[in-house]
Structures are given as structure tokens and as C-alpha cells.
Tab-separated table of C-alpha atoms in Angstrom:
chain	number	residue	atom	x	y	z
S	1	MET	CA	-0.023	0.214	0.067
S	2	PRO	CA	2.117	3.451	-1.234
S	3	ASN	CA	-0.042	5.713	0.080
S	4	GLN	CA	0.577	4.212	3.871
S	5	SER	CA	4.578	5.208	3.364
S	6	ARG	CA	3.876	8.151	2.490
S	7	PRO	CA	5.443	10.640	4.457
S	8	LYS	CA	2.481	12.138	7.288
S	9	VAL	CA	3.560	16.150	6.046
S	10	LYS	CA	3.472	15.203	1.864
S	11	LYS	CA	0.297	13.364	2.584
S	12	SER	CA	-1.095	16.025	4.535
S	13	ARG	CA	-0.508	18.819	2.429
S	14	ALA	CA	-1.892	16.335	-0.867
S	15	LEU	CA	-4.959	16.489	1.045
S	16	GLY	CA	-5.011	19.681	2.837
S	17	ILE	CA	-5.080	18.589	6.339
S	18	ALA	CA	-2.225	18.529	8.865
S	19	LEU	CA	-2.773	14.452	10.289
S	20	THR	CA	0.041	14.402	12.649
S	21	PRO	CA	1.245	17.465	15.131
S	22	LYS	CA	4.891	17.728	13.518
S	23	ALA	CA	2.393	18.267	10.456
S	24	VAL	CA	0.613	21.092	11.359
S	25	LYS	CA	4.052	23.319	10.908
S	26	TYR	CA	5.099	22.515	7.903
S	27	PHE	CA	1.669	22.481	6.705
S	28	GLU	CA	0.689	26.779	7.988
S	29	ALA	CA	4.218	27.417	5.697
S	30	ARG	CA	2.592	25.238	2.273
S	31	PRO	CA	-0.852	24.689	2.357
S	32	TYR	CA	-0.605	23.412	-1.297
S	33	PRO	CA	0.018	20.119	-2.263
S	34	PRO	CA	3.259	18.918	-2.974
S	35	GLY	CA	5.470	18.691	-6.281
S	36	GLU	CA	6.084	22.203	-8.506
S	37	HIS	CA	2.609	22.533	-9.524
S	38	GLY	CA	1.348	21.899	-6.128
S	39	ARG	CA	0.424	25.784	-6.331
S	40	GLY	CA	-1.606	25.547	-9.541
S	41	ARG	CA	-3.442	22.536	-9.208
S	42	LYS	CA	-6.959	22.992	-9.439
S	43	GLN	CA	-9.692	20.338	-8.554
S	44	ASN	CA	-12.034	20.430	-11.131
S	45	SER	CA	-14.624	17.683	-11.651
S	46	ASP	CA	-17.615	17.132	-8.854
S	47	TYR	CA	-15.754	13.768	-9.028
S	48	LYS	CA	-12.162	14.452	-7.648
S	49	VAL	CA	-13.692	17.113	-5.054
S	50	ARG	CA	-15.878	13.554	-3.506
S	51	LEU	CA	-13.126	11.631	-4.150
S	52	LEU	CA	-10.610	13.858	-2.198
S	53	GLU	CA	-13.331	14.235	0.721
S	54	LYS	CA	-13.413	10.638	1.121
S	55	GLN	CA	-9.635	10.466	1.355
S	56	ARG	CA	-9.152	13.193	3.842
S	57	LEU	CA	-12.034	11.274	6.067
S	58	ARG	CA	-9.907	7.958	5.443
S	59	ALA	CA	-7.080	9.302	6.296
S	60	GLN	CA	-7.558	11.058	9.347
S	61	TYR	CA	-8.604	7.915	10.987
S	62	ASP	CA	-6.177	6.021	8.613
S	63	ILE	CA	-8.353	2.992	7.393
S	64	SER	CA	-8.375	1.062	4.426
S	65	GLU	CA	-10.651	1.818	1.388
S	66	ARG	CA	-12.242	-1.964	2.278
S	67	GLN	CA	-12.459	-0.449	5.922
S	68	MET	CA	-14.226	2.955	4.959
S	69	ALA	CA	-16.621	0.934	2.168
S	70	ARG	CA	-18.039	-1.184	4.892
S	71	ALA	CA	-18.073	1.536	7.618
S	72	TYR	CA	-20.365	3.637	4.795
S	73	ASP	CA	-22.638	0.561	4.349
S	74	ARG	CA	-23.773	0.307	7.982
S	75	ALA	CA	-23.836	3.962	8.015
S	76	LYS	CA	-26.513	3.956	5.476
S	77	LYS	CA	-28.881	1.308	7.767
S	78	ALA	CA	-28.517	3.993	10.879
S	79	GLU	CA	-31.069	5.985	11.399
S	80	GLY	CA	-30.459	9.854	10.535
S	81	LYS	CA	-28.371	11.331	8.142
S	82	THR	CA	-25.688	8.900	6.738
S	83	GLY	CA	-22.918	10.995	6.310
S	84	GLU	CA	-22.954	12.059	10.045
S	85	ALA	CA	-23.994	8.586	11.019
S	86	LEU	CA	-20.824	7.725	8.731
S	87	VAL	CA	-18.265	9.714	10.925
S	88	VAL	CA	-20.033	8.481	14.044
S	89	GLU	CA	-19.817	5.164	13.362
S	90	LEU	CA	-15.833	5.843	12.528
S	91	GLU	CA	-15.704	7.709	15.967
S	92	ARG	CA	-16.453	4.725	17.753
S	93	ARG	CA	-13.360	2.734	16.471
S	94	LEU	CA	-10.976	1.773	19.530
S	95	ASP	CA	-7.679	3.610	18.258
S	96	ALA	CA	-10.040	6.413	17.611
S	97	LEU	CA	-10.823	6.927	21.550
S	98	VAL	CA	-7.713	5.820	22.700
S	99	LEU	CA	-6.506	9.262	20.690
S	100	ARG	CA	-8.713	11.623	21.675
S	101	SER	CA	-8.293	10.333	25.393
S	102	GLY	CA	-4.865	11.837	25.309
S	103	ILE	CA	-3.360	8.174	25.698
S	104	ALA	CA	-1.738	8.580	22.283
S	105	ARG	CA	-0.491	11.524	20.511
S	106	THR	CA	-1.492	10.121	16.682
S	107	ILE	CA	-3.971	8.258	15.423
S	108	TYR	CA	-0.952	5.758	14.266
S	109	GLN	CA	0.855	5.535	17.274
S	110	ALA	CA	-3.265	5.197	18.406
S	111	ARG	CA	-3.562	1.912	16.716
S	112	GLN	CA	0.175	0.918	17.126
S	113	MET	CA	-1.037	0.808	20.969
S	114	VAL	CA	-4.058	-1.328	20.090
S	115	VAL	CA	-2.234	-4.036	18.062
S	116	HIS	CA	0.262	-4.190	20.439
S	117	GLY	CA	-1.705	-5.753	22.995
S	118	HIS	CA	-1.557	-2.380	25.070
S	119	ILE	CA	-5.164	-1.991	25.644
S	120	GLU	CA	-8.051	-3.435	26.910
S	121	VAL	CA	-12.080	-3.044	27.334
S	122	ASP	CA	-14.028	-3.520	29.675
S	123	GLY	CA	-10.589	-5.872	31.717
S	124	ARG	CA	-10.404	-8.050	28.151
S	125	LYS	CA	-7.446	-7.505	26.083
S	126	VAL	CA	-8.354	-6.320	22.956
S	127	ASP	CA	-6.004	-5.808	19.894
S	128	LYS	CA	-7.862	-4.485	16.841
S	129	PRO	CA	-7.849	-0.864	16.226
S	130	SER	CA	-11.442	-1.265	14.950
S	131	PHE	CA	-13.095	-2.708	17.748
S	132	ARG	CA	-15.895	-0.916	17.989
S	133	VAL	CA	-16.379	0.582	21.338
S	134	ARG	CA	-19.998	0.742	23.250
S	135	PRO	CA	-21.520	3.441	25.621
S	136	ASP	CA	-20.288	2.397	28.793
S	137	ASN	CA	-17.232	0.722	27.856
S	138	VAL	CA	-14.429	1.392	30.094
S	139	VAL	CA	-11.209	1.122	28.091
S	140	THR	CA	-7.776	1.035	30.121
S	141	VAL	CA	-4.503	0.438	29.189
S	142	ARG	CA	-3.119	-3.183	30.687
S	143	GLU	CA	-1.114	-3.409	33.956
S	144	ARG	CA	1.840	-4.265	32.230
S	145	SER	CA	2.225	-1.511	30.159
S	146	ARG	CA	1.308	1.146	32.576
S	147	ASP	CA	5.613	1.647	32.924
S	148	LYS	CA	6.337	2.013	28.939
S	149	HIS	CA	7.564	5.343	28.387
S	150	PRO	CA	4.982	6.434	26.152
S	151	PHE	CA	1.932	5.632	28.662
S	152	GLN	CA	4.360	7.541	31.287
S	153	VAL	CA	3.946	10.813	28.843
S	154	ALA	CA	0.093	10.166	28.556
S	155	ARG	CA	0.066	9.820	31.949
S	156	GLU	CA	1.551	13.445	32.522
S	157	GLY	CA	-1.083	14.617	29.601
S	158	GLY	CA	1.906	14.825	27.348
S	159	TYR	CA	-0.369	13.505	24.420
S	160	ALA	CA	-3.943	15.812	25.885
S	161	PRO	CA	-5.450	17.011	23.063
S	162	ASP	CA	-5.371	20.989	22.314
S	163	GLY	CA	-9.280	22.362	23.684
S	164	GLU	CA	-11.121	20.178	25.750
S	165	THR	CA	-11.994	16.343	25.869
S	166	PRO	CA	-14.692	15.726	23.645
S	167	ARG	CA	-17.864	15.275	25.779
S	168	TYR	CA	-18.590	11.921	25.065
S	169	LEU	CA	-15.659	10.561	26.869
S	170	GLN	CA	-14.815	11.000	30.541
S	171	VAL	CA	-10.939	10.682	30.664
S	172	ASN	CA	-8.756	9.963	33.877
S	173	LEU	CA	-5.391	9.921	32.527
S	174	LYS	CA	-3.633	9.581	35.699
S	175	ALA	CA	-5.101	5.882	35.803
S	176	LEU	CA	-4.525	5.922	31.935
S	177	ALA	CA	-8.420	5.327	31.383
S	178	PHE	CA	-11.282	6.596	29.628
S	179	ARG	CA	-15.509	5.497	29.083
S	180	LEU	CA	-17.456	6.604	26.078
S	181	ASP	CA	-20.539	7.870	28.230
S	182	ARG	CA	-22.494	8.001	25.021
S	183	ASP	CA	-22.862	7.857	21.299
S	184	PRO	CA	-21.331	11.114	19.643
S	185	ASN	CA	-22.810	13.610	17.911
S	186	ARG	CA	-21.313	14.861	15.258
S	187	LYS	CA	-20.520	18.083	15.928
S	188	GLU	CA	-18.825	16.856	18.736
S	189	ILE	CA	-16.241	14.836	17.123
S	190	PRO	CA	-12.938	17.026	15.734
S	191	VAL	CA	-12.154	15.717	12.147
S	192	ILE	CA	-11.747	18.109	9.167
S	193	CYS	CA	-15.076	16.604	6.731
S	194	ASP	CA	-17.575	17.622	4.688
S	195	GLU	CA	-19.355	14.143	5.100
S	196	GLN	CA	-22.150	14.675	2.598
S	197	LEU	CA	-19.302	14.888	-0.389
S	198	VAL	CA	-18.305	11.529	0.906
S	199	VAL	CA	-22.086	9.204	0.591
S	200	GLU	CA	-22.150	11.637	-2.813
S	201	TYR	CA	-18.966	9.945	-3.557
S	202	TYR	CA	-20.158	6.317	-2.664
S	203	ALA	CA	-23.889	6.557	-3.360
S	204	ARG	CA	-22.649	7.773	-7.444
């Protein structure tokens, strides 16, 4: 998957969003796509605009096209607007919530923490980043992992998000734990996306 190996800064510029804290300063300096023609490029067709929006949403959750399509299929069956349901569906992923809680600094680090078996849900180890957290689930860092450096940084608030923690989470960083209180509302979810364009991409 060549897309996964692209440097995050370059990918951030191509998509028009900062995907990591490190990318923010580079992106602010050069907020146009990479390459010599980056400044002059225009997104002409409706298809291109919708495709870019879908890629931006995918990149913010660091998921495959197949995972994205599956999430869209589930969102179609939900009540209310499909686009909002899609973002809520993605936000309930375990790796996304580990990031939002401040236990991880980036979605890539959150995914690694889950895959390497450092995270448990309601006392049971879960190593699938795509695990869908339900309201009242309690997510914690496993006892045996807590002395590792990244979790010591997290405990001191080193990865805490700018601004306030999303209201759908109850977080106790000192205990390296959080609970999903309820399903998120789209307006509370800190992703940059016009999800209606994503729905139009899949509905074409």
C-alpha cells in the first residue's frame, strides 16, 4: 500500500489537512499540494472533489478503503443522515477513542498501542483497532504496559488534545483510563470533513 508509506507531511499537504501535530507547522508554511505544480492545481470535477473528501476522512482515521466502505454500508442502515452516521461510526473505533482520550499523540500511535496488546476494554485485552466501543465500555491501559515510556508521557498529559476532551468521553489520564459515556454527536467530533461529499462519492 504505497499510500501508507508516504511521509505524513507530504500526505497532509496533498489532502489539505494536518494529519499529525508535527505536520501542523509544515502545513501552515506550505498549505498547498506537494510538487512544483502544487500551488496552481485546481480540483475541477465533482468526482475529484468528492474523492478528495473521502480520502481526507480515510486519512484522519488511517483506515483502508475496504474498512471505509464497510463503515459506509453500516451508516446507510442507521437512522438520520448517512454522512453524520458514517463519522460517528468511525469515531467509535477503539484506536480513534484512544487518540481522543489523550492516551496517544497520533492515530498511528493509537493503532500501534492497540495492535501490540497494550489496551483492554472492560478488563479484556483487545488488539483490533477497528473494535467498536459501545457506551459504558471502560477502556484502560493494561497493568503490564503502564510503565512503558509512551504511557508515562500520557499519564502526565503529554498527549492531551488541544482544547477540551470531547464530551462523550470521561477520561482519567492518571489512571490511563476512559469511558465512552454515549454515542458522539457529529458536531462534537474533531475531524475536518464535509461528509455529505463522501456520501455522494459512494452513492454515485
